[in-house]
Coordinates of C-alpha atoms and ligand atoms in Angstrom, one line a residue:
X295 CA 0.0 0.0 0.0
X296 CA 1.0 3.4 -0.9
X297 CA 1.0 6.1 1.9
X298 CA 1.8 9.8 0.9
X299 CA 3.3 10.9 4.2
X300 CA 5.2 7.8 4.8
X301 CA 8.3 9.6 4.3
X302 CA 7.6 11.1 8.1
X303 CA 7.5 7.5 9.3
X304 CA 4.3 7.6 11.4
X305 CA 2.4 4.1 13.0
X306 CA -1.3 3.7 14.3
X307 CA -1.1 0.8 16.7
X308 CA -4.8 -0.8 17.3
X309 CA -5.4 -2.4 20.1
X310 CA -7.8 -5.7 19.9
X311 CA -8.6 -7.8 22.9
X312 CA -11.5 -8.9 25.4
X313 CA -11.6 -6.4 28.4
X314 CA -9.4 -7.1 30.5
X315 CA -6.7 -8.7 29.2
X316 CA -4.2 -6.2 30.0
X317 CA -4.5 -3.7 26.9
X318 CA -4.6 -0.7 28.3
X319 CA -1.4 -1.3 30.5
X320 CA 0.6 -2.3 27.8
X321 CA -0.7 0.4 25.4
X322 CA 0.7 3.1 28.3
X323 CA 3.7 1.4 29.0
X324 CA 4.4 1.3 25.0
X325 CA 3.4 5.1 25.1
X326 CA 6.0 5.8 28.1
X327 CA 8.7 4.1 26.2
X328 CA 8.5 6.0 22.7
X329 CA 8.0 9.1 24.3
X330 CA 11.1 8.7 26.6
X331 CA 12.8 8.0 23.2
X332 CA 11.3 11.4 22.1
X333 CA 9.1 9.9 19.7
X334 CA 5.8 11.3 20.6
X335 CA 2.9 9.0 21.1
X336 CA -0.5 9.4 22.5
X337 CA -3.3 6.6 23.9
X338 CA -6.6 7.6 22.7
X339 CA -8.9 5.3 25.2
X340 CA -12.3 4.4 24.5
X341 CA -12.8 3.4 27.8
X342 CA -11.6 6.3 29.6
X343 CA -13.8 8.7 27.0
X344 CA -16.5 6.9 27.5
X345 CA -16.4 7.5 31.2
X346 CA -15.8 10.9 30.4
X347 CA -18.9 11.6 28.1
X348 CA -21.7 9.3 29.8
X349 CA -23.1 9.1 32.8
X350 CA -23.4 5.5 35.0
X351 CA -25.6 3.8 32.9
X352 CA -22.8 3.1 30.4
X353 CA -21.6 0.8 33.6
X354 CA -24.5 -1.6 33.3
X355 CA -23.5 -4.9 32.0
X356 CA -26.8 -4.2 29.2
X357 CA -25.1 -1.1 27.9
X358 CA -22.9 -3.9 26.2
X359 CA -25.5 -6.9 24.8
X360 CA -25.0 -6.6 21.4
X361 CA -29.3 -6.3 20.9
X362 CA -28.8 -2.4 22.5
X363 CA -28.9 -1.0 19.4
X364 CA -28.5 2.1 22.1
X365 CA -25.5 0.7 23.2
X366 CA -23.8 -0.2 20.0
X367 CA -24.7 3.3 18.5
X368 CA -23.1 5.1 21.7
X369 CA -19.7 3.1 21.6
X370 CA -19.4 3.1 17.5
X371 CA -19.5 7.4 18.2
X372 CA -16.8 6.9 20.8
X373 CA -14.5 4.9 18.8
X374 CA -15.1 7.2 15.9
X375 CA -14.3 10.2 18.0
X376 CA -10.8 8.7 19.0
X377 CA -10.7 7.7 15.3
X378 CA -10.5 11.5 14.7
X379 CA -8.7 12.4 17.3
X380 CA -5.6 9.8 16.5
X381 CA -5.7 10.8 12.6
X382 CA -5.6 14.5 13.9
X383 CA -2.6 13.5 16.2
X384 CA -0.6 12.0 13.3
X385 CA -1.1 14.9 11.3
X386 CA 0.0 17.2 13.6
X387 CA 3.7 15.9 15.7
X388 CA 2.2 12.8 16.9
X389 CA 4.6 9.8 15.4
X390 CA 2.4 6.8 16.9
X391 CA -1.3 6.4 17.6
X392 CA -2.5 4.0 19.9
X393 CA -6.0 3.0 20.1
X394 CA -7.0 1.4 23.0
X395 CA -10.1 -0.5 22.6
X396 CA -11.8 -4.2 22.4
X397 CA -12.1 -3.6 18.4
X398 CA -13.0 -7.4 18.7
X399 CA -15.2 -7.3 15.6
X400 CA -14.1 -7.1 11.7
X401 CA -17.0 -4.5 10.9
X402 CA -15.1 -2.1 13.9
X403 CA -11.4 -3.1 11.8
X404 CA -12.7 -2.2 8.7
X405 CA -14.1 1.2 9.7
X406 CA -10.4 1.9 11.4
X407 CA -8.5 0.9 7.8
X408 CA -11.2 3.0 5.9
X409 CA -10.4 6.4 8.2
X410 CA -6.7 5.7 8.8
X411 CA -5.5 5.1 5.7
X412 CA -2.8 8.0 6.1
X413 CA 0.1 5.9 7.7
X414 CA 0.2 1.7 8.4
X415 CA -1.7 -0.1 10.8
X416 CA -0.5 -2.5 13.3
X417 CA -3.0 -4.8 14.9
X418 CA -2.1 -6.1 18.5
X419 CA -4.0 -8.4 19.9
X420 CA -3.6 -9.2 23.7
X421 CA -4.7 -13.0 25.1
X422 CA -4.6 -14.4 28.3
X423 CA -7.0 -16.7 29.8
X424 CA -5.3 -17.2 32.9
X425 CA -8.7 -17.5 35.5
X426 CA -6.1 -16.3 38.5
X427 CA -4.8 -13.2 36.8
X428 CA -8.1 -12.7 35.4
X429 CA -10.1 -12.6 38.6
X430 CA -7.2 -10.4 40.1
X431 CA -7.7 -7.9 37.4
X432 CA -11.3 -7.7 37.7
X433 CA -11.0 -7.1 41.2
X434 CA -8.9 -4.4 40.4
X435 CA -11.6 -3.2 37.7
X436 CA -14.0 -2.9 39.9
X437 CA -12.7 -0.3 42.1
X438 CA -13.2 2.3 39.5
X439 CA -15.7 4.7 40.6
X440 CA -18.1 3.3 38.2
X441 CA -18.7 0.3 40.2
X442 CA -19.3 2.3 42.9
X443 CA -22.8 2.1 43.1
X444 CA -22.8 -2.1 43.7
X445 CA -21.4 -3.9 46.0
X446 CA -18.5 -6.2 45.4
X447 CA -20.2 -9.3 44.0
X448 CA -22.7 -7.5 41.7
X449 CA -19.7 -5.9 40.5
X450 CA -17.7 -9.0 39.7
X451 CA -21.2 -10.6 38.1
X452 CA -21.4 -7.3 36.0
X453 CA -18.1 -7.3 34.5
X454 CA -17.9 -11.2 33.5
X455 CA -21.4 -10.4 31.4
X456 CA -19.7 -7.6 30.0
X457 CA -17.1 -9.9 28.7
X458 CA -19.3 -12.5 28.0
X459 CA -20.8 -9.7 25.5
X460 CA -18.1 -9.1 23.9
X461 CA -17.3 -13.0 23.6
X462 CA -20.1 -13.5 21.4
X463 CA -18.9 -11.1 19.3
X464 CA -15.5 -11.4 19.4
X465 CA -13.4 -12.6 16.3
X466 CA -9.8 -12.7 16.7
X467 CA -7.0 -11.4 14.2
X468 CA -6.5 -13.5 11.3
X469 CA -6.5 -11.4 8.3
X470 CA -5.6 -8.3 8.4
X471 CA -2.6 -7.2 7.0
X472 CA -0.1 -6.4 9.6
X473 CA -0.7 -7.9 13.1
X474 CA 0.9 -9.7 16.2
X475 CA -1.2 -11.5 18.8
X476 CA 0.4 -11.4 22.3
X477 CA 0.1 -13.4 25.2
X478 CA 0.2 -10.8 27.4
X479 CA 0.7 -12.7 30.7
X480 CA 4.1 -14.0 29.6
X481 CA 4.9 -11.3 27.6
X482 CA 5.2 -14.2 24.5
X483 CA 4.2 -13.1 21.0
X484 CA 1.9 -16.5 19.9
X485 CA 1.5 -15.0 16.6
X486 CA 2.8 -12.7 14.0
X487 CA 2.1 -11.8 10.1
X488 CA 4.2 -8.4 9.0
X489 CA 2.9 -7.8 5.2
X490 CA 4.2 -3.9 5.5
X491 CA 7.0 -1.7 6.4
X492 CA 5.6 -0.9 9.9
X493 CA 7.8 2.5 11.6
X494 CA 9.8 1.2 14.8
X495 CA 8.3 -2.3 14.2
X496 CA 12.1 -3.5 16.0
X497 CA 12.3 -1.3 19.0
X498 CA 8.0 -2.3 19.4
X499 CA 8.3 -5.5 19.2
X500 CA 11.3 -5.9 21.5
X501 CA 9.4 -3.4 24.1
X502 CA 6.5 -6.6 23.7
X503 CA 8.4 -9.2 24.9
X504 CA 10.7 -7.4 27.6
X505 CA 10.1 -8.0 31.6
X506 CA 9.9 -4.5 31.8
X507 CA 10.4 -3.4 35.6
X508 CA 11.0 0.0 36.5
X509 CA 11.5 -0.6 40.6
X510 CA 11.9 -3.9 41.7
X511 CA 12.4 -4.2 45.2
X512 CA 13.2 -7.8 45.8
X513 CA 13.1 -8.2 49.6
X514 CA 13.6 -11.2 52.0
X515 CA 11.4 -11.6 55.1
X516 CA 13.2 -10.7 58.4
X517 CA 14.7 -12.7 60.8
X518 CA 12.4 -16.2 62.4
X519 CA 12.8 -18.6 64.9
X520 CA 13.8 -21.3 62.8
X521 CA 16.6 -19.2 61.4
X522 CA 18.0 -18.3 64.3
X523 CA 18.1 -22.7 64.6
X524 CA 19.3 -23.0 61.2
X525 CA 16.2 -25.0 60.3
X526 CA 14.5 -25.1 57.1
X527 CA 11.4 -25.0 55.3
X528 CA 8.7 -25.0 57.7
X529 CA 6.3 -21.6 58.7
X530 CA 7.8 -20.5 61.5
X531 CA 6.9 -16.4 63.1
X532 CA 9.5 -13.8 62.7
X533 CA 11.4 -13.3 66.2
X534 CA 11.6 -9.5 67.6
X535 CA 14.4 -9.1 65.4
X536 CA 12.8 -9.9 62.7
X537 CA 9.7 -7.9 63.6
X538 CA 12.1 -4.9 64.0
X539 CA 13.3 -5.1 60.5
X540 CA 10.0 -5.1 59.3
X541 CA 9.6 -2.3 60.5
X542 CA 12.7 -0.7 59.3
X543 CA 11.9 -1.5 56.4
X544 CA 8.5 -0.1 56.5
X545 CA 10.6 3.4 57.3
X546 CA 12.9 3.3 54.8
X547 CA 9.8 2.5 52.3
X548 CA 7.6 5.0 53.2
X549 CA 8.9 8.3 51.7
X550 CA 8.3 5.9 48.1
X551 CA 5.1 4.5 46.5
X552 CA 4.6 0.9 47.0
X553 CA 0.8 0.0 45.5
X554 CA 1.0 -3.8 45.9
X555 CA 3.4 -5.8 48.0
X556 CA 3.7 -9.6 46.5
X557 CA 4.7 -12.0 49.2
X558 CA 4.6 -16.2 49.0
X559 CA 1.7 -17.6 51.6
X560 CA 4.4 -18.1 54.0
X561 CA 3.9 -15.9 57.4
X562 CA 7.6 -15.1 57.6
X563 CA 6.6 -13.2 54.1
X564 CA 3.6 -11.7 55.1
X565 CA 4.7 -10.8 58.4
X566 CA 7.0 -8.7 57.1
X567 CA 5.2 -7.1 54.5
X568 CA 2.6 -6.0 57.3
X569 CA 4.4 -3.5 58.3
X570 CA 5.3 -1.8 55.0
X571 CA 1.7 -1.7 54.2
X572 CA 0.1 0.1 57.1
X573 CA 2.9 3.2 56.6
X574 CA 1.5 3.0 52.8
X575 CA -1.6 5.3 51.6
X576 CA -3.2 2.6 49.7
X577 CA -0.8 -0.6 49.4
X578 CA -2.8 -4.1 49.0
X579 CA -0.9 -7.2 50.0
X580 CA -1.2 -10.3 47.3
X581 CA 0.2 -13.6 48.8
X582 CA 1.4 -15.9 45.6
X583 CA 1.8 -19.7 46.4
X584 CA 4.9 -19.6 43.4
X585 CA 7.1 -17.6 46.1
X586 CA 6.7 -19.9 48.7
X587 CA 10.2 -21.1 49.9
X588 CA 11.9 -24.6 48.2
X589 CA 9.8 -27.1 49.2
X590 CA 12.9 -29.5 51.4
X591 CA 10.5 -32.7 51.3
X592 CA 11.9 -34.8 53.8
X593 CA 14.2 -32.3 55.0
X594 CA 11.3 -30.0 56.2
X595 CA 12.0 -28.2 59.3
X596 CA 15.1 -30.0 59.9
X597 CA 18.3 -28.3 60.9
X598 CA 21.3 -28.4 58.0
X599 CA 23.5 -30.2 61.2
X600 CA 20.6 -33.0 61.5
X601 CA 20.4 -33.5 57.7
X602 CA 24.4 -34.0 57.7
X603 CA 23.8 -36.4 60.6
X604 CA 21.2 -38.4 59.6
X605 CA 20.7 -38.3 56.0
X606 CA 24.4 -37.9 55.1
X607 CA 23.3 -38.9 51.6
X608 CA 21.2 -36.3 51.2
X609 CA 24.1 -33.7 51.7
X610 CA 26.5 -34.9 49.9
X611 CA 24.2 -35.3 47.1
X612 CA 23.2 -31.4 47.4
X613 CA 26.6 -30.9 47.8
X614 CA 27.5 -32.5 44.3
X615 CA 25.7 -30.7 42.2
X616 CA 23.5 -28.3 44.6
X617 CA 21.3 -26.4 41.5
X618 CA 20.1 -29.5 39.7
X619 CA 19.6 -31.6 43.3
X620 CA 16.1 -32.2 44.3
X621 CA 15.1 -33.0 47.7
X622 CA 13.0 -36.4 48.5
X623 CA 9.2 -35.5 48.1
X624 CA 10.4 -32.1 47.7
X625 CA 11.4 -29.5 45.1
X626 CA 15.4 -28.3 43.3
X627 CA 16.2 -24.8 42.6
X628 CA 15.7 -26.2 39.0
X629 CA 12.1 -27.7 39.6
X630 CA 10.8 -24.1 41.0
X631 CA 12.2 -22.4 37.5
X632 CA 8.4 -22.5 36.2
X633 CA 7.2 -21.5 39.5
X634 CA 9.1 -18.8 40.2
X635 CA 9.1 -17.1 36.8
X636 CA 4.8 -17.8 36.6
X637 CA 5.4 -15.7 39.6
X638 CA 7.2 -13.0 38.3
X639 CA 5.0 -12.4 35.2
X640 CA 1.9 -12.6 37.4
X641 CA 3.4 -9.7 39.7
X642 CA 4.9 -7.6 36.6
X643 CA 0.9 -8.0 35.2
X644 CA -0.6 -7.3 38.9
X645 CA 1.5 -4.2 39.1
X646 CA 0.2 -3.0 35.9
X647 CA 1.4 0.5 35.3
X648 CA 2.7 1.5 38.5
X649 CA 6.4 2.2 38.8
X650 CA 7.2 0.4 41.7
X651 CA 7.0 -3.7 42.8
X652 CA 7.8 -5.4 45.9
X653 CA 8.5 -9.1 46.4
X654 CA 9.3 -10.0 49.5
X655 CA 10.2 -13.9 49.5
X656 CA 12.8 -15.9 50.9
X657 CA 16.7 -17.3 50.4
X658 CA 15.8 -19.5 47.6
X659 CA 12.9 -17.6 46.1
X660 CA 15.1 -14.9 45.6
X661 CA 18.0 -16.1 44.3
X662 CA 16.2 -17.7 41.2
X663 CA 13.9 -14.0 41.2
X664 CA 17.7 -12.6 40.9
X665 CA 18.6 -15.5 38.1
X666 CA 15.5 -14.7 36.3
X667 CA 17.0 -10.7 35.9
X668 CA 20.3 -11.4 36.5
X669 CA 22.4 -13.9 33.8
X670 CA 24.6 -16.2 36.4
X671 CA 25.9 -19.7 35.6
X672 CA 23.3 -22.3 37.1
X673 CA 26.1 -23.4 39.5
X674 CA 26.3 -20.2 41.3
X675 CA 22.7 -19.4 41.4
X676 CA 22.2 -21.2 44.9
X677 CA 25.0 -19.1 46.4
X678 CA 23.5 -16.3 45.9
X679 CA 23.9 -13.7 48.8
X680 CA 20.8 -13.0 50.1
X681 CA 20.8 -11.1 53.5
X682 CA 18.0 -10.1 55.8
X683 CA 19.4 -6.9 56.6
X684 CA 19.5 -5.9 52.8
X685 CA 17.4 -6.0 49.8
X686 CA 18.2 -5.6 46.2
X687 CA 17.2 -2.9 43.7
X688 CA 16.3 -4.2 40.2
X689 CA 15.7 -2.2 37.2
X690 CA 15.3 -4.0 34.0
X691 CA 13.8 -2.0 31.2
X692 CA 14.5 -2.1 27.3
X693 CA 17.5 0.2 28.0
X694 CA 18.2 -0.3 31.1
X695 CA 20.0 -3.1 33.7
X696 CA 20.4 -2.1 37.3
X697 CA 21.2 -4.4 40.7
X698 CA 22.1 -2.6 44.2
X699 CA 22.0 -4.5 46.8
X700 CA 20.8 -1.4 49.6
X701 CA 21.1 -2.0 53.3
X702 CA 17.7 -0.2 54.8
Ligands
F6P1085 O1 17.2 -21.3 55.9 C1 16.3 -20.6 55.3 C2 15.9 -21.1 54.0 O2 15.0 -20.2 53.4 C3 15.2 -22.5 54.0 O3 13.9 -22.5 54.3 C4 15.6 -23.1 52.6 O4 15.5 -24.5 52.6 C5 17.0 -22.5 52.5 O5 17.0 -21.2 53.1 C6 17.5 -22.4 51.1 O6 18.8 -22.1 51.0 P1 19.9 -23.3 50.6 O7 19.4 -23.7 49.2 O8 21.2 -22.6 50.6 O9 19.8 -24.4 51.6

């Protein structure tokens, strides 16, 4: 296709996806990135205008049945106003358009490639049917003021018939000309067909499947009894100690924002993300089973000295080859790989566009968190220093790679 301004190397990016499925996070966090690289580039959010424009009926699950003729009439003028608006961007300094929507049907498609026919298209289609993640970001839907007005189950019933609605309509990318269908959980692209020369397709594409983390704190809980034994595994409190850096850290942490705290259902964990929390203006604790400490089988709750005594097999073994070991009826730090990196994409998705993320998990847990970031031969991973009296600073963007370990 021939564009007359393609010279100026402009992009319309158009969104397509079941609500949510993480769209609208990924369309700012694109949207951050270009404009840090000076390329300017604006979101134009149906959502969001909507909202704007309407009043609370537009909340109702029936403003979506595709029989509201209402309905469909209302939402076809929204998109069409941020239709305008993105073509009006592009001519103007805008460099990338990004229009944030379901666009789940061909008829909606075909009405974008009829207006924007100025510059190329790129359709990106964002999948995950995760039921966790999903129910987590509904929960987190549902706090917008326009669910005010119901209580919490209502709430949750209205927004899965909203996406039910859209589910009946909704046909997923095949052929259009230039597209890539994400899985936008683990950051994988599950499908791609490039028929064009599509501006910063590299640099976009790249951005797509990057971890990207602004602020990761990557915390271990404080100090418990069975540390103070040497005894592993297990759920044992934190001692004073331990409650007292917990608290420190809650100090050092409350000068910065920390929206969610992700700890492993462990009570070391969540003890010490207590703290942190109640110094925080609005900080929600989410407890994932995939950071829960290596699971010792056998070994559980047993001190290293007893192992050595009375399963000398068992430590030499570790001893050998410690990384590829796996305990009796237990776990290796290579069985938790999956675990722990399920983990990390479901707190990167959680987090959605805040800046900062804390983990706070244990010596294991964080060592393969720091692996996952951090290249280091598989033999050193278990050595990994992890104190309790320090946490370590991440920062792992497209063009940018940062580790400090801070005392607090
Ligand atoms: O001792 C604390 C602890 O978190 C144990 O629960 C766990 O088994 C251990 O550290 C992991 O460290 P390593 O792999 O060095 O034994």
């Amino acid at each position: 296709m021939y564009y007359p301004a393609m010279h100026t190397k402009k992009l319309y990016i158009v969104m397509v996806g079941l609500p949510a499925r993480g769209k609208s996070t990924i369309a700012s966090r694109m949207r951050d990135s270009l404009t840090r690289d000076s390329i300017p580039a604006r979101v134009f959010n149906n959502g969001k205008l909507r909202r704007k424009l309407t009043g609370i009926e537009t909340s109702e699950a029936s403003f979506y049945a595709p029989e509201n003729r209402e309905g469909v009439a209302l939402r076809e003028k929204i998109a069409l106003i941020n239709i305008e608006r993105a073509k009006a961007f592009l001519t103007g300094k805008g460099r990338v358009a990004i229009l944030d929507a379901t666009n789940v049907t061909p008829k909606r498609r075909e009405k974008i490639k009829a207006l924007l026919s100025d510059h190329p298209i790129m359709f990106l289609e964002c999948i995950n049917e995760d039921h966790e993640i999903l129910e987590a970001n509904i929960a987190r839907k549902i706090c917008m003021p326009e669910f005010s007005h119901l209580d919490r189950d209502e709430a949750v019933r209205s927004f899965n018939k909203r996406i039910d609605f859209y589910k009946a309509i909704y046909r997923p990318l095949e052929t259009e000309k230039n597209f890539i269908k994400l899985d936008s959980l683990n950051r994988r692209i599950i499908g791609e067909h490039i028929d064009e020369d599509i501006p910063f397709y590299d640099r976009l594409r790249d951005f797509l499947v990057t971890d990207v983390v602004k602020n990761l704190f990557l915390v271990r809980h404080g100090e418990t009894y069975f540390n103070l034994e040497n005894r592993i595994g297990g759920d044992s409190p934190l001692t004073s100690k331990g409650l007292e850096q917990a608290r420190s850290l809650a100090g050092y942490f409350a000068g910065k924002t920390i929206p969610v705290i992700f700890t492993s259902k462990k009570l070391r964990t969540i003890q010490t993300a207590e703290p942190i929390k109640d110094l925080q203006d609005n900080c929600a604790i989410i407890s994932l089973g995939e950071f829960d400490e290596i699971n010792s089988g056998i070994c559980e709750c047993m001190t290293y000295g007893e192992i050595r005594l009375t399963m000398p097999h068992v430590h030499s073994e570790r001893q050998k080859d410690k990384f590829h070991y796996v305990y009796p009826g237990g776990e290796g730090y290579a069985t938790m790989k999956d675990r722990i990196d399920r983990g990390i994409k479901k707190a990167i998705y959680l987090s959605g566009v805040s800046q900062n993320i804390m983990i706070i998990g244990h010596r294991a847990v964080n060592r393969m968190i720091l692996a996952h970031f951090l290249y280091r031969r598989t033999e050193d991973v278990p050595y990994t220093y992890i104190p309790q009296d320090k946490f370590y600073h991440i920062v792992a963007t497209q063009n940018k790679k940062l580790f400090e370990l801070k005392r607090f």
